Structures are given as structure tokens and as C-alpha cells.
Tab-separated table of C-alpha atoms in Angstrom:
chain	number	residue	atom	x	y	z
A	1	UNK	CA	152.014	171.387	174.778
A	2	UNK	CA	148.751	173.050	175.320
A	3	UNK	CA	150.048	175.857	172.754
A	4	UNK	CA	150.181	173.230	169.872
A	5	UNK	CA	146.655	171.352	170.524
A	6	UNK	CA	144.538	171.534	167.724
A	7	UNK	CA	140.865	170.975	169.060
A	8	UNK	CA	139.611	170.449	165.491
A	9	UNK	CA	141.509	167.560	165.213
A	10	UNK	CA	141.774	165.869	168.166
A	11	UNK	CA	139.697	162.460	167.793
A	12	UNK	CA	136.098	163.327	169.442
A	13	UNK	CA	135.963	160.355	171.144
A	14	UNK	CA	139.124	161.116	173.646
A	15	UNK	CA	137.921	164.590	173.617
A	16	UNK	CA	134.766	163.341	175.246
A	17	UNK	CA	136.473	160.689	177.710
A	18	UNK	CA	138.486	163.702	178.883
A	19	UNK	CA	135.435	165.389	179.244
A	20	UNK	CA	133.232	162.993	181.113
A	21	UNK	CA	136.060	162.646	183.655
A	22	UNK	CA	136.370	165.830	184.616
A	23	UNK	CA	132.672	166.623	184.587
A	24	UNK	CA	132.383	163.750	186.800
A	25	UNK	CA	135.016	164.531	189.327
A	26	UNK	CA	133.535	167.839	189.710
A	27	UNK	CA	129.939	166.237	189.920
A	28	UNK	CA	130.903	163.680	192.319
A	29	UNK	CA	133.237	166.022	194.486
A	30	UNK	CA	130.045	168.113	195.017
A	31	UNK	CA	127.910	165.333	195.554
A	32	UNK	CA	130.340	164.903	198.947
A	33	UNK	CA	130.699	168.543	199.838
A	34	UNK	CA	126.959	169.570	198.908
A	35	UNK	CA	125.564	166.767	200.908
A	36	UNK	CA	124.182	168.741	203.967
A	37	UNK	CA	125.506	171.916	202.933
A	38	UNK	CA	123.908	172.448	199.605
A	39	UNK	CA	120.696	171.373	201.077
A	40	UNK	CA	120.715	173.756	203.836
A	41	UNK	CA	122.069	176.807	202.246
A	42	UNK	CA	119.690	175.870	198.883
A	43	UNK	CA	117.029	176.610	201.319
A	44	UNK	CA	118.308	179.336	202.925
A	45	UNK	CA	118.443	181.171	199.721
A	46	UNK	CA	114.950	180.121	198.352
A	47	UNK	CA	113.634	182.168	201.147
A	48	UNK	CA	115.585	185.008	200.639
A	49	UNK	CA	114.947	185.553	196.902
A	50	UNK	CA	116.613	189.324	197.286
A	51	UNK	CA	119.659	189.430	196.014
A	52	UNK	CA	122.199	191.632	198.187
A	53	UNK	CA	122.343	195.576	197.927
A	54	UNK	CA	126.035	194.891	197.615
A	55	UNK	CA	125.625	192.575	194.427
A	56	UNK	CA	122.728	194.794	193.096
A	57	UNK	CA	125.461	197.511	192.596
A	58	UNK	CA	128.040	195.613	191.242
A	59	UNK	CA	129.457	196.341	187.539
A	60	UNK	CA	128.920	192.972	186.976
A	61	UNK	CA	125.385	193.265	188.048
A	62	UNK	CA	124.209	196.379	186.011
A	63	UNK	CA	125.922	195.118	182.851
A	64	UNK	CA	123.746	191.973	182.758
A	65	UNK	CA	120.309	191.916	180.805
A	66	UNK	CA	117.288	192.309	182.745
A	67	UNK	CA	116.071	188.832	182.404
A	68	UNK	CA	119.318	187.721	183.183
A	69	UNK	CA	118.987	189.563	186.564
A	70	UNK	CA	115.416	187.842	187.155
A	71	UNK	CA	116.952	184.495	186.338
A	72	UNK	CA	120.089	184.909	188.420
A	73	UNK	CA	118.242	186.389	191.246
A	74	UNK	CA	115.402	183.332	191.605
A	75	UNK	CA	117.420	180.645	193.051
A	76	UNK	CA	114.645	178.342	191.312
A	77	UNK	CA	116.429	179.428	187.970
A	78	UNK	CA	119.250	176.501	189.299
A	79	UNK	CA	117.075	174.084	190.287
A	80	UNK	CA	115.388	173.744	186.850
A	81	UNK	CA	118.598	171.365	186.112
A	82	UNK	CA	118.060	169.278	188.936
A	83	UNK	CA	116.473	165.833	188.297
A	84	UNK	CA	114.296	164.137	190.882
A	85	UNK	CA	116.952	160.861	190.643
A	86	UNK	CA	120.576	160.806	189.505
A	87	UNK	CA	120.703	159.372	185.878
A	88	UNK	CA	121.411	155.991	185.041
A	89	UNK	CA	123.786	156.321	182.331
A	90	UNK	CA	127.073	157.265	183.018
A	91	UNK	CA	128.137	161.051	181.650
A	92	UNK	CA	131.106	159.589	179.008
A	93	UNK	CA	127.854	157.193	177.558
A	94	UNK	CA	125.855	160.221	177.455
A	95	UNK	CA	128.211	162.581	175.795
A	96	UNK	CA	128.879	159.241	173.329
A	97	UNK	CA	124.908	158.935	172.488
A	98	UNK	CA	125.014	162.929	171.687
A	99	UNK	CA	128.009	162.366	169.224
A	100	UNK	CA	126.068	159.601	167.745
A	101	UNK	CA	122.728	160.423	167.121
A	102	UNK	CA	123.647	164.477	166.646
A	103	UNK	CA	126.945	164.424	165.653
A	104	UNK	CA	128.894	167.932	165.860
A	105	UNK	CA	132.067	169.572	166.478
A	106	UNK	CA	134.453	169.327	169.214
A	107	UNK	CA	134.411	173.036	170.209
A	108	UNK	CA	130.840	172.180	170.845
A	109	UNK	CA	131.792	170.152	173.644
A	110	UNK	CA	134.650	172.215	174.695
A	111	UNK	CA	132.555	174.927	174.802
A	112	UNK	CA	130.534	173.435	177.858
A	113	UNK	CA	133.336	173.874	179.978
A	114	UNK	CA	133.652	177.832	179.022
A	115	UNK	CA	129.737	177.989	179.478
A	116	UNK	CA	129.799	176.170	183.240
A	117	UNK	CA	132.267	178.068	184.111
A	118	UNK	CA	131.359	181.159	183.113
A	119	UNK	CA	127.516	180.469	184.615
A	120	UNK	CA	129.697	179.884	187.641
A	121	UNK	CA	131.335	182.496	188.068
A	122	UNK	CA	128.618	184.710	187.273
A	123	UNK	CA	126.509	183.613	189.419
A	124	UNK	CA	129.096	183.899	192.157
A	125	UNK	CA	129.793	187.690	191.557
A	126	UNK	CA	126.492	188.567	190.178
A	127	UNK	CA	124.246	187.379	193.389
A	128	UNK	CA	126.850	185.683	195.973
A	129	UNK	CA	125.218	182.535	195.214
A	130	UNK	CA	126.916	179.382	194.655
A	131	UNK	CA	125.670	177.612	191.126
A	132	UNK	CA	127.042	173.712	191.976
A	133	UNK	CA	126.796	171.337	189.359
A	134	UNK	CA	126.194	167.969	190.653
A	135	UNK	CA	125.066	164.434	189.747
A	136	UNK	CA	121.745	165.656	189.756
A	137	UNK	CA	122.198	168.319	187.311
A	138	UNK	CA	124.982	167.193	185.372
A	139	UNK	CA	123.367	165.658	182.360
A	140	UNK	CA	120.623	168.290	181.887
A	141	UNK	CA	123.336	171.106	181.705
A	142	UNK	CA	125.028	168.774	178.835
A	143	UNK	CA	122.017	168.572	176.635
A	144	UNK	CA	120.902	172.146	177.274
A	145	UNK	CA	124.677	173.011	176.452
A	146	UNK	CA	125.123	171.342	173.352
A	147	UNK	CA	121.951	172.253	171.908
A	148	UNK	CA	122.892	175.967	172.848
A	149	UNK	CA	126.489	175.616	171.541
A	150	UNK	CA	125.628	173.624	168.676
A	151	UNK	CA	123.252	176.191	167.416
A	152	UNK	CA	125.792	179.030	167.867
A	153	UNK	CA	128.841	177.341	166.681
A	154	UNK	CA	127.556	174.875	163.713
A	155	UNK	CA	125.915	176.008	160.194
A	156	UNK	CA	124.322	172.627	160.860
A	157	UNK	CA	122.576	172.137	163.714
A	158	UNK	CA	119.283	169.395	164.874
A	159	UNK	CA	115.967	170.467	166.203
A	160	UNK	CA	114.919	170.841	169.821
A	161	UNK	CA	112.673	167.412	169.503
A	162	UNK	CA	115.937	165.182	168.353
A	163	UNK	CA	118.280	166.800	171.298
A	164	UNK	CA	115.209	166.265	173.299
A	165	UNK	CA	114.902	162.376	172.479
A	166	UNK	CA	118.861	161.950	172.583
A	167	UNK	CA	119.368	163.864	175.953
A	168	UNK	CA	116.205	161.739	176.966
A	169	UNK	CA	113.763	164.700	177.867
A	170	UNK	CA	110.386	166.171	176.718
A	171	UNK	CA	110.649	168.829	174.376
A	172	UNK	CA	109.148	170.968	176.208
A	173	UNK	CA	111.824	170.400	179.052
A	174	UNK	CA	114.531	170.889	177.092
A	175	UNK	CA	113.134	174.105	175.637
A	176	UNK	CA	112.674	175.356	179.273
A	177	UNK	CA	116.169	174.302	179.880
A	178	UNK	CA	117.791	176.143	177.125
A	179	UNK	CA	116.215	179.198	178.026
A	180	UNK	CA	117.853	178.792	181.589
A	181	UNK	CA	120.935	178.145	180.183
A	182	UNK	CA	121.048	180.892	177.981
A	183	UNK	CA	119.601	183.623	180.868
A	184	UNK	CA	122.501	182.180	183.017
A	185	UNK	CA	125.433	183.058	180.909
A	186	UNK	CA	123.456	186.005	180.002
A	187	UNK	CA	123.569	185.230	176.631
A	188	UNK	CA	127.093	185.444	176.237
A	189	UNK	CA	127.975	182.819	173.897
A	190	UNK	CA	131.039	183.898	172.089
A	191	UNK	CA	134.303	182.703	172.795
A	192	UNK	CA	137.448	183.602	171.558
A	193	UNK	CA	140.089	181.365	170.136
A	194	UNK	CA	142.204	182.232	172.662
A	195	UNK	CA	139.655	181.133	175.436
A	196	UNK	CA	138.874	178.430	173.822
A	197	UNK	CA	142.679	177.118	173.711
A	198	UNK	CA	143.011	177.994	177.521
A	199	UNK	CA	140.333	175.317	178.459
């Protein structure tokens, strides 16, 4: 029962298989939807870099840092995570490689569904906009994720140039990334045990 699942022992390995899955259902399901639509409305908003007077007044809105405003209000913000071409290896190999060559805890991992979501959703209410992850952007938000989580949640954590070489980036990408990642959850990292046992 999802009361009695203990996260911290669950073997990493079918954590991440769960993981992959769903990340790449949701990835691929977008991929189908976004198609046309994403296009289109992706540049509909870059020329209307405004957000709405209605969203502008939201409690959501005025509770949210000011660079988190700038970020969430450039639709560019989003498109940092998009590649030019869809990676070759598939998301479960990836998430495998990280475990390898920076090994860490499963709430790490976890924790990337909390911070999509949450990036999501804030998005959504924040500015109206959609944020869509995607086969494009899957795999970036993983390695900006876990380098963000691992940091937050571990006493022991790796430097930006090994996540950099395991995720398969430049440094300097990934720093760039991380950045993004943390404007877009507004640098709202903590999550509760409870939270934590809901996803």
C-alpha cells in the first residue's frame, strides 16, 4: 500500500525503471499532442512576452521572487531545456548512467517528479503558460534536476563538471540549466515527507 512504501529502501534500480516509464509516457504523449500545437502556441507566446494583467495580480504571482517572475515571464526561460535533436539514449539508460557514475539517493530521483510538477503547475497559474516536457527536453530537466536535488538533499554531493560529463553537456550548459531550474520552481526545494510519500 502506498502508506507502507519505504522510498529509502526500495532497490534504486526499480525505482528508476518506474521512473523512466512514466517520464516517458508523459514525454512521448506530448510529443503527439504538442506536434502542431506546441509549435504554434510556443510562438504565439514568444511574441507576447507580457504576461497577463490577470496573472500579474495573482497571489501566486506576487509571492514569487523577482527573478522568478523574469524567468517565468520570458517564454525563452522553457526553451533553454530544449535540445536541437531528441537524445539517443533512452531516459531508463540515462537515469542508470546518473546512478552509476554519481550515485545518490532515491528521494533524489523522486524528487524530480515533485520539482516537474510543481514547475508545472506554476507556470500554469503564475503566467497561463503551458511548461510541456517533451522528448526534447526530457533529459536536460533530469540532469539539471538531480544536480539541484542532489545538492539540497545529500551531505554528499559531485561537482557541476562530473554531472556535466554524465548528463553529457558542457559545464557551462548545465550551469545555465540549473539556474533555470531553480528560477522555475522559484527556489522552492523543500519537500515534506508527506509530499514526498504522495508521489
Amino acid at each position: 500500500s502506498a502508506s507502507s512504501f519505504d522510498v529509502h529502501n526500495y532497490p534504486s534500480t526499480d525505482l528508476l525503471r518506474l521512473l523512466a516509464s512514466l517520464l516517458t509516457q508523459i514525454a512521448s504523449t506530448n510529443d503527439v499532442i504538442s506536434g502542431s500545437d506546441l509549435a504554434s502556441h510556443t510562438l504565439a507566446s514568444l511574441s507576447h512576452n507580457d504576461v497577463s494583467e490577470d496573472a500579474s495580480c495573482s497571489p501566486i504571482w506576487r509571492s514569487l521572487t523577482s527573478a522568478s517572475r523574469s524567468s517565468l515571464s520570458n517564454p525563452a526561460s522553457a526553451l533553454t531545456f530544449h535540445a536541437r535533436n531528441i537524445p539517443t539514449i533512452a531516459l531508463e539508460s540515462y537515469l542508470l548512467r546518473i546512478l552509476k557514475y554519481c550515485p545518490t539517493t532515491n528521494e533524489v530521483f523522486l524528487a524530480l517528479l515533485v520539482y516537474f510538477d510543481r514547475m508545472s503547475r506554476l507556470a500554469s497559474e503564475a503566467t497561463g503558460r503551458t511548461f510541456v516536457i517533451d522528448s526534447y527536453n526530457v533529459h536536460r530537466l533530469v540532469i539539471a534536476g538531480v544536480t539541484v536535488a542532489s545538492k539540497f538533499f545529500s551531505d554528499v554531493f559531485y561537482t557541476n563538471s562530473r554531472y556535466a560529463k554524465v548528463g553529457g553537456l558542457p559545464q557551462a550548459e548545465l550551469n545555465q540549466l540549473e539556474l533555470q531550474f531553480l528560477l522555475l520552481n522559484d527556489f522552492r526545494l523543500v519537500i515534506s515527507p508527506e509530499e514526498m510519500q504522495r508521489y
